[in-house]
CSV table of C-alpha atoms and ligand atoms in Angstrom, one decimal:
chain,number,residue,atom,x,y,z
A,1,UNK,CA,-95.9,152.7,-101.3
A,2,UNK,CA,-94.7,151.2,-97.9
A,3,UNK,CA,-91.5,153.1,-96.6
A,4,UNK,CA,-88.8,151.8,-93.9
A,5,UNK,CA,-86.0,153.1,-92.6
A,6,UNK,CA,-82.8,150.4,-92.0
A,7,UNK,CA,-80.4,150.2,-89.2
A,8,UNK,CA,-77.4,149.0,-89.9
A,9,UNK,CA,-76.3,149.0,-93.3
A,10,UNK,CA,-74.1,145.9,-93.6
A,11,UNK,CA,-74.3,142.3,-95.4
A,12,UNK,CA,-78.2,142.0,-94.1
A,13,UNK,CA,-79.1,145.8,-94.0
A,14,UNK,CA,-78.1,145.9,-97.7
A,15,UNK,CA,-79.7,143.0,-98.5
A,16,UNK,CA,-83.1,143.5,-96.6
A,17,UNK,CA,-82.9,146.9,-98.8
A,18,UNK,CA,-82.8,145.4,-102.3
A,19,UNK,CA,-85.4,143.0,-100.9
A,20,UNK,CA,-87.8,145.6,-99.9
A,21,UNK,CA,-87.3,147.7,-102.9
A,22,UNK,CA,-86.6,144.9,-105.8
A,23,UNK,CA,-88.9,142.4,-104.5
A,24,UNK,CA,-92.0,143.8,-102.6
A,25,UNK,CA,-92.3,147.3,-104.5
A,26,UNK,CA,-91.8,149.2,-100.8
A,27,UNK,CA,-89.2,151.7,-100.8
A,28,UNK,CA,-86.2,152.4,-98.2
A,29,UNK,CA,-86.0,155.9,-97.3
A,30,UNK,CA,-83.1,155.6,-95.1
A,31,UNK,CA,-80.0,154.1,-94.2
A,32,UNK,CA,-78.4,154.8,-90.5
A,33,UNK,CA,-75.1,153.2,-90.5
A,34,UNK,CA,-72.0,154.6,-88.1
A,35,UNK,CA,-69.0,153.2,-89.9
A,36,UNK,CA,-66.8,156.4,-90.2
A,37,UNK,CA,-64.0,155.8,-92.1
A,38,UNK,CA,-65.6,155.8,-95.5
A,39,UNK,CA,-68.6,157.3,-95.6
A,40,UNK,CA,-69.8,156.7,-99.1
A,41,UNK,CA,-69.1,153.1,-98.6
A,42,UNK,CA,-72.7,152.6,-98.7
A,43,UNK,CA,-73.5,154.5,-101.8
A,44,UNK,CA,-71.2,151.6,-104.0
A,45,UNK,CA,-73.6,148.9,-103.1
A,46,UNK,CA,-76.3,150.6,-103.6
A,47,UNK,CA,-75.4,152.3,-106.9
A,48,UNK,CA,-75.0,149.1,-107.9
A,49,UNK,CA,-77.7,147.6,-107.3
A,50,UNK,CA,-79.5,150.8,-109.1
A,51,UNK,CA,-81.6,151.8,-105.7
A,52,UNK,CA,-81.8,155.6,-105.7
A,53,UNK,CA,-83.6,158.4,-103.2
A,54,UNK,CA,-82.0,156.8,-99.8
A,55,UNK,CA,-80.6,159.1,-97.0
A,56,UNK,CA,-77.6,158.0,-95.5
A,57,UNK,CA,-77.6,158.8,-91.3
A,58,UNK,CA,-74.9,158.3,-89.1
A,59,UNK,CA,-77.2,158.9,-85.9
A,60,UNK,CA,-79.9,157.1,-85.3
A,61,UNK,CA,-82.0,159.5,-83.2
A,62,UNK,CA,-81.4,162.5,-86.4
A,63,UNK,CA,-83.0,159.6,-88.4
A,64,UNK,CA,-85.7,158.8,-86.1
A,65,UNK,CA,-86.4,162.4,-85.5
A,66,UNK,CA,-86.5,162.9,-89.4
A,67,UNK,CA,-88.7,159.9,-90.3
A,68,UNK,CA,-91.4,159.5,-87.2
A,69,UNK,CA,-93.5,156.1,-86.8
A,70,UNK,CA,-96.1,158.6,-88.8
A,71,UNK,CA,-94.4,158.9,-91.8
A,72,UNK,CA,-92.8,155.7,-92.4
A,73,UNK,CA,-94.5,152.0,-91.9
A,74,UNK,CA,-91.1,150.6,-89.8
A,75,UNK,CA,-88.1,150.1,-88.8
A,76,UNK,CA,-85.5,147.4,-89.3
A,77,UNK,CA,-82.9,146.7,-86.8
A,78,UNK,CA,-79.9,144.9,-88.7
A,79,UNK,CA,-76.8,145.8,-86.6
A,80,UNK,CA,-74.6,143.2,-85.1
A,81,UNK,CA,-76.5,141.8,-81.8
A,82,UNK,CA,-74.3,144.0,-79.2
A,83,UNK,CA,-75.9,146.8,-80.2
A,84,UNK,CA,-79.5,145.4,-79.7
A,85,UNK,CA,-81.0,146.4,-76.8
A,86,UNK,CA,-79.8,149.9,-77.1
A,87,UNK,CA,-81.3,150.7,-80.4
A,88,UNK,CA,-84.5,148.5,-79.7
A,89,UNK,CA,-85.2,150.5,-76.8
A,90,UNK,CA,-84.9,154.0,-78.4
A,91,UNK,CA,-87.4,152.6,-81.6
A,92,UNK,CA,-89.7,150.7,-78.9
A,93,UNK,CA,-89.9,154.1,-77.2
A,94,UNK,CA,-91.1,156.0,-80.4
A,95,UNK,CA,-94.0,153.3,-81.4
A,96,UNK,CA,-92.5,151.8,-84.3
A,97,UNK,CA,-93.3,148.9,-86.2
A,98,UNK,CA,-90.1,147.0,-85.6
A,99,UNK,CA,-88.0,143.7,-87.6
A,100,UNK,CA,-85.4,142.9,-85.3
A,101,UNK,CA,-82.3,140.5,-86.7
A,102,UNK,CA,-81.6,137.4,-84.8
A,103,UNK,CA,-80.3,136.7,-82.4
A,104,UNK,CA,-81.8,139.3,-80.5
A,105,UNK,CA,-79.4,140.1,-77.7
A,106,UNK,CA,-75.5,138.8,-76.5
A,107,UNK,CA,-76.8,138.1,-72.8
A,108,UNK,CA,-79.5,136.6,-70.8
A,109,UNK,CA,-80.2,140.2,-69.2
A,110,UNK,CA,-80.5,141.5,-72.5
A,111,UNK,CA,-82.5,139.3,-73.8
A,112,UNK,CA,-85.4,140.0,-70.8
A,113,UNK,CA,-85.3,143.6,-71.4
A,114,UNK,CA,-86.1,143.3,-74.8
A,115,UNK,CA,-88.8,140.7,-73.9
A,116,UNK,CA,-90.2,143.0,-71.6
A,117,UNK,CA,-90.2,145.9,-73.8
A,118,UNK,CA,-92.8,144.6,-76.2
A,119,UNK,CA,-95.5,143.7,-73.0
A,120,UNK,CA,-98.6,145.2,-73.9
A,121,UNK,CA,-96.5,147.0,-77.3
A,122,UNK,CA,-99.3,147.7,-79.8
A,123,UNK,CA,-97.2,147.5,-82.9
A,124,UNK,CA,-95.9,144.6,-85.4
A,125,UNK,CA,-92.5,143.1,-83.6
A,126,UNK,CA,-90.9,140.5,-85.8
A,127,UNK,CA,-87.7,138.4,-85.3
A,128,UNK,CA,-85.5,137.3,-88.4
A,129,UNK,CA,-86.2,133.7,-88.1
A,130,UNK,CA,-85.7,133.1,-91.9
A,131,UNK,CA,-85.7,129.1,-91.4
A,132,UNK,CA,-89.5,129.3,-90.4
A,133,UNK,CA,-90.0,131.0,-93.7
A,134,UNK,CA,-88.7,128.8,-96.2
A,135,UNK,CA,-90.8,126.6,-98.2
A,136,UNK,CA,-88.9,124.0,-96.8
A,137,UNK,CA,-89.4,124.3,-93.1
A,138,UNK,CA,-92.4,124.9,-93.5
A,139,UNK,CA,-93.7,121.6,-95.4
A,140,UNK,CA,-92.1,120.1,-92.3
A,141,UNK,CA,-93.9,122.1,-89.6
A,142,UNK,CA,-97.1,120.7,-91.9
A,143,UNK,CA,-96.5,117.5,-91.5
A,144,UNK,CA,-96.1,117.7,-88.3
A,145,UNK,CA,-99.3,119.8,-87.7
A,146,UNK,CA,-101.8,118.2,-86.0
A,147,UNK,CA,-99.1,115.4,-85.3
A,148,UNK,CA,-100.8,112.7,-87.6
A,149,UNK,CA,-97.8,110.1,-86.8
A,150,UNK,CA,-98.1,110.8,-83.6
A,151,UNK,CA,-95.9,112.4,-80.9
A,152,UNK,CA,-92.5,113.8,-82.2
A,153,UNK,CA,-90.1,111.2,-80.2
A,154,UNK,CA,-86.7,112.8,-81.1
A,155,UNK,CA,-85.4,115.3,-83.6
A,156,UNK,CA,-81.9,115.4,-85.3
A,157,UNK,CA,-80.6,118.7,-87.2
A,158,UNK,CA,-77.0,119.5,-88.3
A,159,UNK,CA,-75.8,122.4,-89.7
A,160,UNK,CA,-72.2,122.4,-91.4
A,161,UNK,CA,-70.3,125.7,-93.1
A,162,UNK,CA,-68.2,125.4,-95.5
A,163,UNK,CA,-64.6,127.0,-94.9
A,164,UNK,CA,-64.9,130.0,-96.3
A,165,UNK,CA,-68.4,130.5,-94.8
A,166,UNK,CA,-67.0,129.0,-91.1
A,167,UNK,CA,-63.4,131.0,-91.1
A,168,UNK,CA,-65.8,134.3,-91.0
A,169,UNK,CA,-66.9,133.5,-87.8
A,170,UNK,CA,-63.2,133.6,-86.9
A,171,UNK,CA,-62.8,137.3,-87.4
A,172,UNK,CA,-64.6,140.7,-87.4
A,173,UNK,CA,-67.0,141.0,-84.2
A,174,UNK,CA,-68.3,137.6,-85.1
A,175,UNK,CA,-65.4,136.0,-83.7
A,176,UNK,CA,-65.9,136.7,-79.8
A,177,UNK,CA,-68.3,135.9,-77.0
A,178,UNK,CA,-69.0,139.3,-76.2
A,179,UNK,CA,-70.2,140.7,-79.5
A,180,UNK,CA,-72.0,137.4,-80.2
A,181,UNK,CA,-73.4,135.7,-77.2
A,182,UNK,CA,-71.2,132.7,-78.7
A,183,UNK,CA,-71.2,130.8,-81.9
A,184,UNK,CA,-74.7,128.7,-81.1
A,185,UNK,CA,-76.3,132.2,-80.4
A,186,UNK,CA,-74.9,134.1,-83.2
A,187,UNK,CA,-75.1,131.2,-86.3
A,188,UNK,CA,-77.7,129.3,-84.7
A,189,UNK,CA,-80.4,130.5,-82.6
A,190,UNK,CA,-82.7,130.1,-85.8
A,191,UNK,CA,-82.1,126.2,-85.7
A,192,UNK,CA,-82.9,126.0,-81.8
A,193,UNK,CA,-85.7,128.1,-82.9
A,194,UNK,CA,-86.6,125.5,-85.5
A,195,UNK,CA,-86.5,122.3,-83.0
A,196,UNK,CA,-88.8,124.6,-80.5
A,197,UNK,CA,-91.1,125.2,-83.6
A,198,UNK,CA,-91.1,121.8,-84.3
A,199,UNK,CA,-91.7,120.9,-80.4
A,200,UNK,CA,-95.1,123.2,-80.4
A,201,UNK,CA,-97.4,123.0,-79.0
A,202,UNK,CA,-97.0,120.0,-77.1
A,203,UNK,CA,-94.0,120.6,-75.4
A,204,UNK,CA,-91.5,123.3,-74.0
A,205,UNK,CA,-87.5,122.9,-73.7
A,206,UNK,CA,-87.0,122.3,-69.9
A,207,UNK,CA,-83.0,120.8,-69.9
A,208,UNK,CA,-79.8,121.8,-71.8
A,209,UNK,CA,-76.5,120.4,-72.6
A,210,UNK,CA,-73.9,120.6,-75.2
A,211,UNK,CA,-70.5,119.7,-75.9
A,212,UNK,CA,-68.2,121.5,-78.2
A,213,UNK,CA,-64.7,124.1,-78.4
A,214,UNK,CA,-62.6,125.6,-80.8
A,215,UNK,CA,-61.4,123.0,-82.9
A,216,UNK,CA,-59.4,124.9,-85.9
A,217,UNK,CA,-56.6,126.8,-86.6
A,218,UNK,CA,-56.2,126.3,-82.7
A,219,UNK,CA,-52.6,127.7,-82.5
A,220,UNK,CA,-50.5,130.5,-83.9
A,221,UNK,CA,-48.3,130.0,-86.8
A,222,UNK,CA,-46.5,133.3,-86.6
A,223,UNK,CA,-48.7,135.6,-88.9
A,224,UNK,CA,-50.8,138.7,-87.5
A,225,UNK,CA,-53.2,139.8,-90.7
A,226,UNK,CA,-53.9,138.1,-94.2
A,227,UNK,CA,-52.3,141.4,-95.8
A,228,UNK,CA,-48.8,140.9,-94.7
A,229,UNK,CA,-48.6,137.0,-95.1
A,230,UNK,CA,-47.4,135.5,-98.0
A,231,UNK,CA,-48.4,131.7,-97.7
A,232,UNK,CA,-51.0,132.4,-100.4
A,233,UNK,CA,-52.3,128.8,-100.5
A,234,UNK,CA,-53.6,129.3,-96.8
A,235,UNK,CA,-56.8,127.8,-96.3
A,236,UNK,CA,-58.2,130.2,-94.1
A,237,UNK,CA,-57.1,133.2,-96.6
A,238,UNK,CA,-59.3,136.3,-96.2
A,239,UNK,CA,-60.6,137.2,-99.8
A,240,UNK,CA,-62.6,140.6,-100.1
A,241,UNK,CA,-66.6,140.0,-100.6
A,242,UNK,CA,-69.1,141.6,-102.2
A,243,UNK,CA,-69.7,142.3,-98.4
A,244,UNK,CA,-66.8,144.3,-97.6
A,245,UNK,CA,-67.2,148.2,-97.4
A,246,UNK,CA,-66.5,150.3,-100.7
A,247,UNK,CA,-64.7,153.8,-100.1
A,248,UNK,CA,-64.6,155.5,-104.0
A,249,UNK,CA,-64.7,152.2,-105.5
A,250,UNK,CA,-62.2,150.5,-103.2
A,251,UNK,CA,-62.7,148.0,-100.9
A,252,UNK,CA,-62.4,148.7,-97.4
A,253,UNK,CA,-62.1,146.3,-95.0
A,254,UNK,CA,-64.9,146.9,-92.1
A,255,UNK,CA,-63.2,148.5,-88.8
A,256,UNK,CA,-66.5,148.6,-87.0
A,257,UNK,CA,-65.0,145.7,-84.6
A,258,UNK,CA,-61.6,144.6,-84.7
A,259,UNK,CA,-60.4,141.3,-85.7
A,260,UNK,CA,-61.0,141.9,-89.9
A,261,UNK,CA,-58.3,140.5,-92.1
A,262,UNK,CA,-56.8,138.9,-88.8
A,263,UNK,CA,-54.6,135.3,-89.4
A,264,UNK,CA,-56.7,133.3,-87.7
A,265,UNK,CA,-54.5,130.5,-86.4
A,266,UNK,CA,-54.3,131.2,-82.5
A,267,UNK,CA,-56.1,134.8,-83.1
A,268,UNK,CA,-58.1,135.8,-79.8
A,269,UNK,CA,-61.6,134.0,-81.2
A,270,UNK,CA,-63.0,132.7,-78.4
A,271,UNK,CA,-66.6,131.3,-79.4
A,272,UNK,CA,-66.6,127.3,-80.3
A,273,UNK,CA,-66.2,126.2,-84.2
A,274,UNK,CA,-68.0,122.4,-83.6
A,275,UNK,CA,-70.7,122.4,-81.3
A,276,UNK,CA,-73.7,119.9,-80.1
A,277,UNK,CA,-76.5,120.5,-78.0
A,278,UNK,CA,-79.1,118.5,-76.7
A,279,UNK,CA,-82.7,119.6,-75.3
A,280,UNK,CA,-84.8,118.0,-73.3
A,281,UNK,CA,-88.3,118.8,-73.5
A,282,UNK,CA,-91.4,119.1,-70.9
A,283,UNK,CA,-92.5,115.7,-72.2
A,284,UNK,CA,-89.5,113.3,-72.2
A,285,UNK,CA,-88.9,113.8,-75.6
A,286,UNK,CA,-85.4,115.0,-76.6
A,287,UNK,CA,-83.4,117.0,-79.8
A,288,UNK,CA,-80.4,117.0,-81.0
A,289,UNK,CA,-78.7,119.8,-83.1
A,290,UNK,CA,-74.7,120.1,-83.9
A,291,UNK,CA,-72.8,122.7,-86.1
A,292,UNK,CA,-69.6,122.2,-87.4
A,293,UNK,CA,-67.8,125.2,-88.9
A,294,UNK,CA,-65.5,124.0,-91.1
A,295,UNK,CA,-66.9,120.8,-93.7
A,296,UNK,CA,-66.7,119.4,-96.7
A,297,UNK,CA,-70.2,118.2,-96.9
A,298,UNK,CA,-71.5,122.1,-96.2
A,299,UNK,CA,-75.2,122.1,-95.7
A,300,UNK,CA,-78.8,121.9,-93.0
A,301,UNK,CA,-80.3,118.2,-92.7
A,302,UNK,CA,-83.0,117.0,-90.3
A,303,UNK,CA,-84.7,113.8,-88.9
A,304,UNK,CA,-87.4,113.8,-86.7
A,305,UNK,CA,-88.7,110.8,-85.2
A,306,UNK,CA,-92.8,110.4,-84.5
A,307,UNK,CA,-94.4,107.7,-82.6
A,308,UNK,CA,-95.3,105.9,-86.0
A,309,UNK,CA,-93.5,107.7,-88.9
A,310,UNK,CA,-90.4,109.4,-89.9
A,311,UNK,CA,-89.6,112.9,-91.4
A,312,UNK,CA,-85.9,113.4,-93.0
A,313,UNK,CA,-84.7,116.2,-95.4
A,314,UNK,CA,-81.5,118.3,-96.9
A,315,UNK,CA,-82.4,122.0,-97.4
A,316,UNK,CA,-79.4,122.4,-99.6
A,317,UNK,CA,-81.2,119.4,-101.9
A,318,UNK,CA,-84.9,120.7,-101.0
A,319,UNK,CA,-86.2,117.3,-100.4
A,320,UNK,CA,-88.5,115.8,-97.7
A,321,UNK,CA,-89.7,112.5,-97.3
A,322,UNK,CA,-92.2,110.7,-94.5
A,323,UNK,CA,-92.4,107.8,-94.0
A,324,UNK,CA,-95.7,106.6,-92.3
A,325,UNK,CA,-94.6,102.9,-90.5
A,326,UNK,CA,-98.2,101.7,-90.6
A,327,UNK,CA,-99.1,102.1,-93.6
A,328,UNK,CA,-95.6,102.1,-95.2
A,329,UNK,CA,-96.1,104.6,-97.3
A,330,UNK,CA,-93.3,107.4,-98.3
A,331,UNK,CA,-94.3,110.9,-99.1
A,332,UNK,CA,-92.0,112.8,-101.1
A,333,UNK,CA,-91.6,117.1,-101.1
A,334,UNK,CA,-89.2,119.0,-103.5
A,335,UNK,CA,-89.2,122.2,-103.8
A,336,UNK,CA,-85.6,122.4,-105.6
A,337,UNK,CA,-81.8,123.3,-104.6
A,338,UNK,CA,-82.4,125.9,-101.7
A,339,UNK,CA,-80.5,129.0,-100.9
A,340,UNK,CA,-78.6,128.7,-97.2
A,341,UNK,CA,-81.9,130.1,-95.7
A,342,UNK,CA,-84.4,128.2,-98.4
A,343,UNK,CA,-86.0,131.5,-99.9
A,344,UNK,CA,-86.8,132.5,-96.1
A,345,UNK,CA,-84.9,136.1,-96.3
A,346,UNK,CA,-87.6,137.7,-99.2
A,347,UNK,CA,-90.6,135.3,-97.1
A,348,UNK,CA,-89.6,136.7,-93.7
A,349,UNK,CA,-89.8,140.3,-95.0
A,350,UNK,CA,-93.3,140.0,-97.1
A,351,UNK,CA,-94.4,138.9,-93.4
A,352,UNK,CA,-93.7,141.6,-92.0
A,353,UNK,CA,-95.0,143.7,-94.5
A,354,UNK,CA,-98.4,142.2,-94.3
A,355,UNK,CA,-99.0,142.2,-90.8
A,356,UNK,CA,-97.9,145.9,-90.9
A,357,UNK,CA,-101.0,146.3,-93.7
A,358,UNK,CA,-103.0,143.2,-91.7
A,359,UNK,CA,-102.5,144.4,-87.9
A,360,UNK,CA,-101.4,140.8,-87.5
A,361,UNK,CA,-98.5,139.8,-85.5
A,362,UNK,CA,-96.1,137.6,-87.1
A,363,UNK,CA,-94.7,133.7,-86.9
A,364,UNK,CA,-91.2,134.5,-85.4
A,365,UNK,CA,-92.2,136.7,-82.4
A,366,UNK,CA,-89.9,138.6,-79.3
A,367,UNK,CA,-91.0,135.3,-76.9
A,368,UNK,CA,-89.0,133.2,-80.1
A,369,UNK,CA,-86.1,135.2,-80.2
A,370,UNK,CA,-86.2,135.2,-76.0
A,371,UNK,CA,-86.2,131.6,-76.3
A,372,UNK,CA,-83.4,130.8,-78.9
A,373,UNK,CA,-81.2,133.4,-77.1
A,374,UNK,CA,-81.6,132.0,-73.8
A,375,UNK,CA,-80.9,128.5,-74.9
A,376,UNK,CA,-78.0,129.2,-76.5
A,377,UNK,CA,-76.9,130.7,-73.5
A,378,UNK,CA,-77.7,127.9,-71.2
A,379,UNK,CA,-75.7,125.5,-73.8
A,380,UNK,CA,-72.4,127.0,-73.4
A,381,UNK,CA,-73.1,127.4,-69.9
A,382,UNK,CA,-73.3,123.3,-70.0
A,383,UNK,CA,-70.1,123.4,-71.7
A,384,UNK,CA,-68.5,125.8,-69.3
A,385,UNK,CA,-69.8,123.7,-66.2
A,386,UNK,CA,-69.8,120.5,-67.4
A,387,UNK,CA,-73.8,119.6,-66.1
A,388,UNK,CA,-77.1,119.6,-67.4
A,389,UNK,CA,-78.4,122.9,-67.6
A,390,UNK,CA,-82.6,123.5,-66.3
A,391,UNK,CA,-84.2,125.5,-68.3
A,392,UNK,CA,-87.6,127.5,-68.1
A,393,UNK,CA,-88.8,130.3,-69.3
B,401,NAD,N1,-81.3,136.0,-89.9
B,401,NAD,C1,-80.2,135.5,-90.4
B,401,NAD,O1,-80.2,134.5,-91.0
B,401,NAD,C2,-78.9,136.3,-90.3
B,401,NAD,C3,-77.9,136.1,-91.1
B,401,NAD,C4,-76.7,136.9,-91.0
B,401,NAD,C5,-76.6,137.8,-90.0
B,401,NAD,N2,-77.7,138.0,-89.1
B,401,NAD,C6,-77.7,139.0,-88.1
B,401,NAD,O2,-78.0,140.3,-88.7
B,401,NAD,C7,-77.3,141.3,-87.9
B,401,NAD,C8,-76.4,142.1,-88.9
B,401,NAD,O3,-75.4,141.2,-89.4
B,401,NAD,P1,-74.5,141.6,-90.7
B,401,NAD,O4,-74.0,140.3,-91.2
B,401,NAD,O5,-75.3,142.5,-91.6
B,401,NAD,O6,-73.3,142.4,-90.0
B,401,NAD,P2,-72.4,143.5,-90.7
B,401,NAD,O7,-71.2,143.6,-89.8
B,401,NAD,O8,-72.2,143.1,-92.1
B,401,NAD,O9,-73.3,144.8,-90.7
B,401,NAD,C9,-73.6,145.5,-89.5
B,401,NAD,C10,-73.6,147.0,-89.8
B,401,NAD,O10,-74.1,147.6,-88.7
B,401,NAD,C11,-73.3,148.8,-88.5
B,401,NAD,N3,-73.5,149.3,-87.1
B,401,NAD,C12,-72.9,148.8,-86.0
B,401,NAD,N4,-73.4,149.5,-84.9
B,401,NAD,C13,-74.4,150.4,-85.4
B,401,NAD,C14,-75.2,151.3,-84.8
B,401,NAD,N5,-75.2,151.4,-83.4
B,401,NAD,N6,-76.1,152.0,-85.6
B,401,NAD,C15,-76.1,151.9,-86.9
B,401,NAD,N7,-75.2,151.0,-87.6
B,401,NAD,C16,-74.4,150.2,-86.8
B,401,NAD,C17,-71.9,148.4,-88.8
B,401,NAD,O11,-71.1,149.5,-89.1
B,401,NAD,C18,-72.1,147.5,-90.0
B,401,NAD,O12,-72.1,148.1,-91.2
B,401,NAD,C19,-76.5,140.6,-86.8
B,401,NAD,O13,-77.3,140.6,-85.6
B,401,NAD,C20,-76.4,139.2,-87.3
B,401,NAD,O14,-76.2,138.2,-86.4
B,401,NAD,C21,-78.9,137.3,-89.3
């Protein structure tokens, strides 16, 4: 049976770990998670989820030193994306067969140290792309393969949260620059990651710019934290999740970065809530992807233009469609109502688990997660400056 140890036992550690264990027969061995102030917080989640025989660590070194790259198959880095490079650099230096969350690093510096890390690394390095994995991505990168309608002209994407799912970006360590890299960065490097993916092979990104701010709750209406403010029908109301931290049953609210349980009209959130950006690529061609935070109409579309046919598609509805303009002939693809990440989370993980067994590499590689990072970066540099950013990697 195929063992990994976890770093980073929040929403995704957790959840990797009931993937790996309930899903792909492989078993988590341990758990290294720093959050002090309750340390059987983990221990809730996973007695419920009825996952026994894991080791809890609050160092990761202790944990590396107890489980070597000889007795375990990997290691998965889930921590938030500040803490990175620091931990990718202690498992890269023990030989470990590494999943590393997107995005992969808050700054462009970052993100070149850990792309230089893995020159020459011998061992299986993937990147939590989940979009390439789902069913539904991926019947798009099919059509696209070989490009039997031609060159891809233009694509579109959007990606809209719903309010409760956008307002979490407004607190915790999501909610600032320098724990995130900004919004497009932290929510959406996987969809720049997507329009790249779609781009490939005939074409790399080569200009950026973007438009977007903070749009919401933009000013302070005299409340500091959910917990002491009484206007119950606020919309931006934090409710506990099945996310939060358990301490003896209770839930705890996560102190690992400030900002939890914060009122978040006028708090100090200072990544964008609505943002566009545009790329140009190394052929002419062009894409467009926006994110709104807060909507109604919640939900990941896409249309991508060929020379002679047209691809369009809602992963919340699973359906595709091309349309072929000389032939007039509409292909249809459903694969069912998806999941925010179309089935990509257990997909992305049986990857890795194969190329560990395989000595392949994987789909979403370091160069990927180098790329997203980078122009993410460059798009809120646009906004900062006000030009079009070059871009090259
Ligand atoms: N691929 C995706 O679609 C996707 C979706 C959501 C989040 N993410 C990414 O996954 C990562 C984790 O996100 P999350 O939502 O689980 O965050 P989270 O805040 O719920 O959990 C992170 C956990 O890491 C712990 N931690 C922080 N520093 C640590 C350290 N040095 N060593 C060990 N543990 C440490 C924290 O205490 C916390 O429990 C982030 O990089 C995030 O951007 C990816």
């Amino acid at each position: 049976m195929r063992q990994f140890v976890i770093i980073g036992g929040g929403a995704r550690g957790l959840y990797f770990t009931e993937i790996l264990e309930q899903e792909l027969g492989c078993k988590v061995v341990a758990i290294v998670e720093t959050y002090k102030p309750g340390e059987s917080f983990i221990e809730h989640p996973l007695d419920d989820a009825k996952i026994e025989g894991v080791t809890i660590f609050d160092d990761l070194s202790r944990a590396l030193d107890a489980y070597p790259p000889d007795a375990v198959d990997g290691v998965f880095i889930m921590t938030p994306e500040w803490t990175h490079t620091a931990i990718f650099t202690e498992v890269v230096s023990r030989d470990y067969n590494i999943f590393l969350e997107k995005p992969i690093a808050t700054t462009r510096e970052d993100a070149l140290a850990i792309g230089s890390l893995v020159n020459g690394y011998p061992h299986v390095v993937q990147i939590g792309f989940v979009l390439r994995y789902s069913g539904f991505y991926r019947q798009v990168k099919n059509w696209l393969e070989g490009r039997p309608m031609g060159r891809v002209v233009m694509i579109q994407m959007n990606e809209r949260l719903t309010v409760q799912h956008g307002m979490k970006f407004k607190r915790s360590w999501h909610r600032m620059v320098q724990y995130t890299g900004g919004y497009i960065n932290e929510k959406c490097s996987h969809d720049l990651d997507l329009m790249c993916w779609f781009k490939e092979p005939e074409a790399t990104p080569v200009r950026v710019v973007s438009l977007g701010n903070r749009g919401y709750a933009t000013s302070s209406v005299g409340e500091t934290t959910c917990a002491t403010c009484t206007r119950a029908d606020c919309l931006y109301r934090d409710e506990p999740s099945s996310y939060d931290k358990y301490v003896d049953g209770e839930v705890l609210l996560d102190q690992t970065a400030k900002g939890v349980g914060q009122c978040i009209y006028g708090n100090d959130s200072d990544i964008t809530d609505n943002q566009s950006v545009m790329i140009q690529f190394s052929d002419g061609s062009h894409g467009v992807f926006s994110s709104i935070a807060m909507s109604g109409v919640p939900g990941r579309d896409l249309v991508i233009h060929c020379e002679y046919g047209t691809i369009w598609g809602s992963l919340e509805t699973g359906e595709l469609h091309q349309l072929d303009y000389r032939t007039n002939v509409t292909e249809d693809f459903a694969i069912g109502g998806m999941n925010m990440h179309g089935g990509g989370d257990v997909q992305v993980v049986r990857e890795f688990v194969e190329c560990i067994a395989d000595g392949t590499q994987p789909s979403a590689r370091v160069s990927d997660g180098v790329r997203a990072t980078l122009l993410a970066l460059a798009a809120d540099e646009s906004i900062a400056s006000g030009e079009v950013v070059g871009f090259s990697l």
